[in-house]
PDB file of C-alpha atoms in Angstrom:
ATOM      1  CA  UNK A   1      21.299 -17.764 -29.391  1.00  0.00           C
ATOM      2  CA  UNK A   2      21.337 -16.369 -25.643  1.00  0.00           C
ATOM      3  CA  UNK A   3      21.237 -12.652 -24.969  1.00  0.00           C
ATOM      4  CA  UNK A   4      23.154 -10.824 -22.356  1.00  0.00           C
ATOM      5  CA  UNK A   5      20.849  -9.429 -19.617  1.00  0.00           C
ATOM      6  CA  UNK A   6      21.773  -6.085 -20.736  1.00  0.00           C
ATOM      7  CA  UNK A   7      20.963  -6.806 -24.287  1.00  0.00           C
ATOM      8  CA  UNK A   8      17.764  -4.923 -24.241  1.00  0.00           C
ATOM      9  CA  UNK A   9      19.242  -1.934 -22.751  1.00  0.00           C
ATOM     10  CA  UNK A  10      21.964  -1.968 -25.347  1.00  0.00           C
ATOM     11  CA  UNK A  11      19.439  -2.253 -28.275  1.00  0.00           C
ATOM     12  CA  UNK A  12      17.339   0.487 -26.653  1.00  0.00           C
ATOM     13  CA  UNK A  13      20.716   2.504 -26.620  1.00  0.00           C
ATOM     14  CA  UNK A  14      21.427   1.878 -30.256  1.00  0.00           C
ATOM     15  CA  UNK A  15      17.841   2.715 -31.195  1.00  0.00           C
ATOM     16  CA  UNK A  16      18.653   6.246 -29.753  1.00  0.00           C
ATOM     17  CA  UNK A  17      21.554   6.488 -31.840  1.00  0.00           C
ATOM     18  CA  UNK A  18      19.512   5.518 -34.761  1.00  0.00           C
ATOM     19  CA  UNK A  19      16.938   8.178 -33.878  1.00  0.00           C
ATOM     20  CA  UNK A  20      19.887  10.596 -33.530  1.00  0.00           C
ATOM     21  CA  UNK A  21      20.932   9.710 -37.156  1.00  0.00           C
ATOM     22  CA  UNK A  22      17.417  10.406 -38.467  1.00  0.00           C
ATOM     23  CA  UNK A  23      17.448  13.777 -36.690  1.00  0.00           C
ATOM     24  CA  UNK A  24      20.699  14.402 -38.161  1.00  0.00           C
ATOM     25  CA  UNK A  25      19.389  13.498 -41.675  1.00  0.00           C
ATOM     26  CA  UNK A  26      16.446  15.936 -41.247  1.00  0.00           C
ATOM     27  CA  UNK A  27      18.890  18.741 -40.335  1.00  0.00           C
ATOM     28  CA  UNK A  28      21.077  18.122 -43.330  1.00  0.00           C
ATOM     29  CA  UNK A  29      17.963  18.283 -45.537  1.00  0.00           C
ATOM     30  CA  UNK A  30      16.955  21.459 -43.949  1.00  0.00           C
ATOM     31  CA  UNK A  31      20.537  22.813 -44.631  1.00  0.00           C
ATOM     32  CA  UNK A  32      20.604  21.848 -48.259  1.00  0.00           C
ATOM     33  CA  UNK A  33      17.120  23.332 -48.679  1.00  0.00           C
ATOM     34  CA  UNK A  34      18.351  26.533 -46.819  1.00  0.00           C
ATOM     35  CA  UNK A  35      15.348  26.379 -44.414  1.00  0.00           C
ATOM     36  CA  UNK A  36      17.314  28.045 -41.635  1.00  0.00           C
ATOM     37  CA  UNK A  37      14.365  28.423 -39.079  1.00  0.00           C
ATOM     38  CA  UNK A  38      13.525  24.678 -39.628  1.00  0.00           C
ATOM     39  CA  UNK A  39      17.022  23.698 -39.041  1.00  0.00           C
ATOM     40  CA  UNK A  40      17.482  25.631 -36.010  1.00  0.00           C
ATOM     41  CA  UNK A  41      14.386  23.983 -34.503  1.00  0.00           C
ATOM     42  CA  UNK A  42      15.739  20.556 -35.406  1.00  0.00           C
ATOM     43  CA  UNK A  43      19.067  21.399 -33.845  1.00  0.00           C
ATOM     44  CA  UNK A  44      17.633  22.341 -30.702  1.00  0.00           C
ATOM     45  CA  UNK A  45      16.090  18.852 -30.548  1.00  0.00           C
ATOM     46  CA  UNK A  46      19.243  17.278 -31.693  1.00  0.00           C
ATOM     47  CA  UNK A  47      21.063  18.861 -28.921  1.00  0.00           C
ATOM     48  CA  UNK A  48      18.663  17.602 -26.254  1.00  0.00           C
ATOM     49  CA  UNK A  49      18.967  14.096 -27.643  1.00  0.00           C
ATOM     50  CA  UNK A  50      22.780  14.277 -27.706  1.00  0.00           C
ATOM     51  CA  UNK A  51      22.683  15.124 -23.818  1.00  0.00           C
ATOM     52  CA  UNK A  52      20.244  12.520 -23.185  1.00  0.00           C
ATOM     53  CA  UNK A  53      22.327   9.918 -24.963  1.00  0.00           C
ATOM     54  CA  UNK A  54      25.435  10.919 -23.481  1.00  0.00           C
ATOM     55  CA  UNK A  55      24.042  10.294 -19.966  1.00  0.00           C
ATOM     56  CA  UNK A  56      22.412   6.769 -21.179  1.00  0.00           C
ATOM     57  CA  UNK A  57      25.593   5.839 -22.855  1.00  0.00           C
ATOM     58  CA  UNK A  58      27.800   5.897 -19.730  1.00  0.00           C
ATOM     59  CA  UNK A  59      28.924   2.515 -18.637  1.00  0.00           C
ATOM     60  CA  UNK A  60      26.867   0.662 -21.191  1.00  0.00           C
ATOM     61  CA  UNK A  61      28.249  -2.559 -22.101  1.00  0.00           C
ATOM     62  CA  UNK A  62      28.101  -3.498 -25.816  1.00  0.00           C
ATOM     63  CA  UNK A  63      29.100  -6.694 -27.600  1.00  0.00           C
ATOM     64  CA  UNK A  64      31.235  -6.589 -30.555  1.00  0.00           C
ATOM     65  CA  UNK A  65      28.560  -6.295 -33.259  1.00  0.00           C
ATOM     66  CA  UNK A  66      26.640  -3.651 -31.251  1.00  0.00           C
ATOM     67  CA  UNK A  67      30.009  -1.622 -30.947  1.00  0.00           C
ATOM     68  CA  UNK A  68      30.478  -1.872 -34.692  1.00  0.00           C
ATOM     69  CA  UNK A  69      26.883  -0.654 -35.255  1.00  0.00           C
ATOM     70  CA  UNK A  70      27.335   2.174 -32.797  1.00  0.00           C
ATOM     71  CA  UNK A  71      30.588   3.129 -34.598  1.00  0.00           C
ATOM     72  CA  UNK A  72      28.828   2.988 -37.902  1.00  0.00           C
ATOM     73  CA  UNK A  73      26.121   5.324 -36.692  1.00  0.00           C
ATOM     74  CA  UNK A  74      28.292   7.856 -35.223  1.00  0.00           C
ATOM     75  CA  UNK A  75      30.385   8.028 -38.296  1.00  0.00           C
ATOM     76  CA  UNK A  76      27.429   8.556 -40.376  1.00  0.00           C
ATOM     77  CA  UNK A  77      25.987  11.241 -37.786  1.00  0.00           C
ATOM     78  CA  UNK A  78      29.510  13.013 -37.833  1.00  0.00           C
ATOM     79  CA  UNK A  79      29.705  12.969 -41.657  1.00  0.00           C
ATOM     80  CA  UNK A  80      26.256  14.734 -41.762  1.00  0.00           C
ATOM     81  CA  UNK A  81      27.123  17.101 -39.138  1.00  0.00           C
ATOM     82  CA  UNK A  82      30.308  18.251 -41.054  1.00  0.00           C
ATOM     83  CA  UNK A  83      28.221  18.998 -44.180  1.00  0.00           C
ATOM     84  CA  UNK A  84      25.652  20.938 -42.066  1.00  0.00           C
ATOM     85  CA  UNK A  85      28.341  23.001 -40.816  1.00  0.00           C
ATOM     86  CA  UNK A  86      29.676  23.580 -44.193  1.00  0.00           C
ATOM     87  CA  UNK A  87      26.141  24.918 -45.213  1.00  0.00           C
ATOM     88  CA  UNK A  88      26.190  27.010 -42.013  1.00  0.00           C
ATOM     89  CA  UNK A  89      29.363  28.501 -42.673  1.00  0.00           C
ATOM     90  CA  UNK A  90      28.500  29.468 -46.223  1.00  0.00           C
ATOM     91  CA  UNK A  91      25.224  31.045 -44.874  1.00  0.00           C
ATOM     92  CA  UNK A  92      27.272  32.884 -42.467  1.00  0.00           C
ATOM     93  CA  UNK A  93      29.639  34.194 -45.109  1.00  0.00           C
ATOM     94  CA  UNK A  94      26.697  35.262 -47.108  1.00  0.00           C
ATOM     95  CA  UNK A  95      25.300  36.969 -44.329  1.00  0.00           C
ATOM     96  CA  UNK A  96      28.441  38.834 -43.386  1.00  0.00           C
ATOM     97  CA  UNK A  97      28.727  40.019 -47.022  1.00  0.00           C
ATOM     98  CA  UNK A  98      25.215  41.343 -46.949  1.00  0.00           C
ATOM     99  CA  UNK A  99      25.868  43.177 -43.752  1.00  0.00           C
ATOM    100  CA  UNK A 100      29.042  44.532 -45.139  1.00  0.00           C
ATOM    101  CA  UNK A 101      27.202  45.781 -48.219  1.00  0.00           C
ATOM    102  CA  UNK A 102      24.577  47.386 -45.993  1.00  0.00           C
ATOM    103  CA  UNK A 103      27.181  49.210 -43.976  1.00  0.00           C
ATOM    104  CA  UNK A 104      28.813  50.538 -46.905  1.00  0.00           C
ATOM    105  CA  UNK A 105      25.757  51.721 -48.434  1.00  0.00           C
ATOM    106  CA  UNK A 106      24.509  53.547 -45.010  1.00  0.00           C
ATOM    107  CA  UNK A 107      27.981  54.962 -44.809  1.00  0.00           C
ATOM    108  CA  UNK A 108      27.732  56.455 -48.375  1.00  0.00           C
ATOM    109  CA  UNK A 109      24.351  57.803 -47.673  1.00  0.00           C
ATOM    110  CA  UNK A 110      25.554  59.484 -44.472  1.00  0.00           C
ATOM    111  CA  UNK A 111      28.543  60.972 -46.523  1.00  0.00           C
ATOM    112  CA  UNK A 112      26.344  62.350 -49.229  1.00  0.00           C
ATOM    113  CA  UNK A 113      23.347  63.528 -47.254  1.00  0.00           C
ATOM    114  CA  UNK A 114      24.978  65.566 -44.554  1.00  0.00           C
ATOM    115  CA  UNK A 115      26.754  68.098 -46.905  1.00  0.00           C
ATOM    116  CA  UNK A 116      23.358  69.243 -48.311  1.00  0.00           C
ATOM    117  CA  UNK A 117      23.267  71.875 -45.500  1.00  0.00           C
ATOM    118  CA  UNK A 118      26.534  73.471 -47.000  1.00  0.00           C
ATOM    119  CA  UNK A 119      25.232  73.664 -50.472  1.00  0.00           C
ATOM    120  CA  UNK A 120      24.322  77.401 -51.357  1.00  0.00           C
ATOM    121  CA  UNK A 121      21.704  77.897 -54.020  1.00  0.00           C
ATOM    122  CA  UNK A 122      23.079  80.336 -56.816  1.00  0.00           C
ATOM    123  CA  UNK A 123      19.737  82.223 -56.984  1.00  0.00           C
ATOM    124  CA  UNK A 124      19.980  83.382 -53.517  1.00  0.00           C
ATOM    125  CA  UNK A 125      23.653  84.580 -53.975  1.00  0.00           C
ATOM    126  CA  UNK A 126      23.271  85.964 -57.183  1.00  0.00           C
ATOM    127  CA  UNK A 127      20.009  87.420 -58.110  1.00  0.00           C
ATOM    128  CA  UNK A 128      18.841  87.091 -61.794  1.00  0.00           C
ATOM    129  CA  UNK A 129      20.586  89.748 -63.980  1.00  0.00           C
ATOM    130  CA  UNK A 130      23.651  89.894 -62.032  1.00  0.00           C
ATOM    131  CA  UNK A 131      26.885  89.669 -64.193  1.00  0.00           C
TER     132      UNK A 131
END
């Protein structure tokens, strides 16, 4: 079977998509583990890879089998991306709830702390033995 002159470039491009899928898989694992800092680290590399891949993908001719392989890789990447986003949204909601609870607690503490200066001690106002 003879290959097109661009076949090597096309295979290299598909290898980049496979590497992106591997990065996406690691990101999903970090999200499931709730390893948020590690997820952020993976995501920064992911964004760089996507940008590089977008430049390399422009005008790249692929045969039918290569297009199908690329489509399959993209579909899997997008599915994983959706699950990562679901985990992130859940985490955002959890943090929002914690922040809301913290604010309510702070507001309650402020509300009950400040009136202390208005409290009058009965001993000062009414000495002992006063009817």
